[in-house]
JSON list of C-alpha atoms in Angstrom, two decimals:
[
{"chain": "V", "resi": 8, "resn": "MET", "atom": "CA", "xyz": [39.72, 85.97, 130.48]},
{"chain": "V", "resi": 9, "resn": "THR", "atom": "CA", "xyz": [40.15, 82.25, 129.94]},
{"chain": "V", "resi": 10, "resn": "SER", "atom": "CA", "xyz": [40.77, 79.90, 132.83]},
{"chain": "V", "resi": 11, "resn": "GLN", "atom": "CA", "xyz": [44.36, 79.30, 131.76]},
{"chain": "V", "resi": 12, "resn": "THR", "atom": "CA", "xyz": [45.00, 83.04, 131.47]},
{"chain": "V", "resi": 13, "resn": "TYR", "atom": "CA", "xyz": [43.54, 83.53, 134.94]},
{"chain": "V", "resi": 14, "resn": "ILE", "atom": "CA", "xyz": [45.72, 80.76, 136.38]},
{"chain": "V", "resi": 15, "resn": "SER", "atom": "CA", "xyz": [48.81, 82.22, 134.69]},
{"chain": "V", "resi": 16, "resn": "SER", "atom": "CA", "xyz": [48.00, 85.61, 136.16]},
{"chain": "V", "resi": 17, "resn": "LEU", "atom": "CA", "xyz": [47.69, 84.09, 139.63]},
{"chain": "V", "resi": 18, "resn": "GLU", "atom": "CA", "xyz": [51.00, 82.25, 139.16]},
{"chain": "V", "resi": 19, "resn": "ARG", "atom": "CA", "xyz": [52.77, 85.49, 138.21]},
{"chain": "V", "resi": 20, "resn": "ARG", "atom": "CA", "xyz": [51.35, 87.29, 141.24]},
{"chain": "V", "resi": 21, "resn": "HIS", "atom": "CA", "xyz": [52.39, 84.33, 143.42]},
{"chain": "V", "resi": 22, "resn": "GLN", "atom": "CA", "xyz": [55.96, 84.50, 142.07]},
{"chain": "V", "resi": 23, "resn": "ASP", "atom": "CA", "xyz": [56.06, 88.28, 142.58]},
{"chain": "V", "resi": 24, "resn": "LEU", "atom": "CA", "xyz": [55.05, 87.82, 146.21]},
{"chain": "V", "resi": 25, "resn": "GLU", "atom": "CA", "xyz": [57.72, 85.14, 146.65]},
{"chain": "V", "resi": 26, "resn": "ARG", "atom": "CA", "xyz": [60.35, 87.59, 145.39]},
{"chain": "V", "resi": 27, "resn": "LYS", "atom": "CA", "xyz": [59.07, 90.33, 147.70]},
{"chain": "V", "resi": 28, "resn": "ILE", "atom": "CA", "xyz": [59.15, 87.98, 150.68]},
{"chain": "V", "resi": 29, "resn": "GLU", "atom": "CA", "xyz": [62.71, 86.87, 149.88]},
{"chain": "V", "resi": 30, "resn": "GLN", "atom": "CA", "xyz": [63.78, 90.48, 149.42]},
{"chain": "V", "resi": 31, "resn": "GLU", "atom": "CA", "xyz": [62.23, 91.52, 152.72]},
{"chain": "V", "resi": 32, "resn": "MET", "atom": "CA", "xyz": [63.80, 88.55, 154.53]},
{"chain": "V", "resi": 33, "resn": "ARG", "atom": "CA", "xyz": [67.26, 89.64, 153.36]},
{"chain": "V", "resi": 34, "resn": "HIS", "atom": "CA", "xyz": [66.73, 93.17, 154.66]},
{"chain": "V", "resi": 35, "resn": "PRO", "atom": "CA", "xyz": [68.55, 93.72, 157.98]},
{"chain": "V", "resi": 36, "resn": "ALA", "atom": "CA", "xyz": [65.63, 95.66, 159.45]},
{"chain": "V", "resi": 37, "resn": "ARG", "atom": "CA", "xyz": [62.95, 93.27, 158.23]},
{"chain": "V", "resi": 38, "resn": "ASP", "atom": "CA", "xyz": [59.33, 94.01, 158.96]},
{"chain": "V", "resi": 39, "resn": "ALA", "atom": "CA", "xyz": [57.78, 90.88, 160.47]},
{"chain": "V", "resi": 40, "resn": "LEU", "atom": "CA", "xyz": [54.23, 92.17, 160.03]},
{"chain": "V", "resi": 41, "resn": "LEU", "atom": "CA", "xyz": [54.82, 92.91, 156.36]},
{"chain": "V", "resi": 42, "resn": "ILE", "atom": "CA", "xyz": [56.35, 89.47, 155.83]},
{"chain": "V", "resi": 43, "resn": "ALA", "atom": "CA", "xyz": [53.39, 87.80, 157.54]},
{"chain": "V", "resi": 44, "resn": "ALA", "atom": "CA", "xyz": [50.94, 89.77, 155.39]},
{"chain": "V", "resi": 45, "resn": "LEU", "atom": "CA", "xyz": [52.82, 88.86, 152.21]},
{"chain": "V", "resi": 46, "resn": "LYS", "atom": "CA", "xyz": [52.87, 85.19, 153.19]},
{"chain": "V", "resi": 47, "resn": "ARG", "atom": "CA", "xyz": [49.11, 85.27, 153.89]},
{"chain": "V", "resi": 48, "resn": "LYS", "atom": "CA", "xyz": [48.46, 86.81, 150.49]},
{"chain": "V", "resi": 49, "resn": "LYS", "atom": "CA", "xyz": [50.73, 84.22, 148.87]},
{"chain": "V", "resi": 50, "resn": "LEU", "atom": "CA", "xyz": [48.73, 81.42, 150.52]},
{"chain": "V", "resi": 51, "resn": "GLU", "atom": "CA", "xyz": [45.47, 83.01, 149.36]},
{"chain": "V", "resi": 52, "resn": "LEU", "atom": "CA", "xyz": [46.80, 83.06, 145.79]},
{"chain": "V", "resi": 53, "resn": "LYS", "atom": "CA", "xyz": [47.88, 79.43, 146.10]},
{"chain": "V", "resi": 54, "resn": "ASP", "atom": "CA", "xyz": [44.35, 78.51, 147.20]},
{"chain": "V", "resi": 55, "resn": "GLN", "atom": "CA", "xyz": [42.86, 80.48, 144.30]},
{"chain": "V", "resi": 56, "resn": "MET", "atom": "CA", "xyz": [45.19, 78.69, 141.87]},
{"chain": "V", "resi": 57, "resn": "ALA", "atom": "CA", "xyz": [44.17, 75.30, 143.27]},
{"chain": "V", "resi": 58, "resn": "ARG", "atom": "CA", "xyz": [40.47, 76.14, 142.94]},
{"chain": "V", "resi": 59, "resn": "ALA", "atom": "CA", "xyz": [40.96, 77.48, 139.42]},
{"chain": "V", "resi": 60, "resn": "GLN", "atom": "CA", "xyz": [42.96, 74.42, 138.33]},
{"chain": "V", "resi": 61, "resn": "GLN", "atom": "CA", "xyz": [40.38, 72.12, 139.88]},
{"chain": "V", "resi": 62, "resn": "GLY", "atom": "CA", "xyz": [37.67, 73.92, 137.91]},
{"chain": "V", "resi": 63, "resn": "VAL", "atom": "CA", "xyz": [39.65, 73.48, 134.69]},
{"chain": "V", "resi": 64, "resn": "THR", "atom": "CA", "xyz": [40.17, 69.75, 135.22]},
{"chain": "V", "resi": 65, "resn": "THR", "atom": "CA", "xyz": [36.54, 69.05, 136.09]},
{"chain": "V", "resi": 66, "resn": "HIS", "atom": "CA", "xyz": [35.13, 70.78, 133.01]}
]
């Protein structure tokens, strides 16, 4: 997998998590623990994207 492919994959997963978070937030009986877990995962993906992009620009 190329670096750009990897970054694109991370971006898609990040967007999917954003949609899941928004969907859960609209739900009347929202699950705060689930939302927190999704947000943590989204931040992890954002960090991975930043590291991957930094690796691409330095090489």
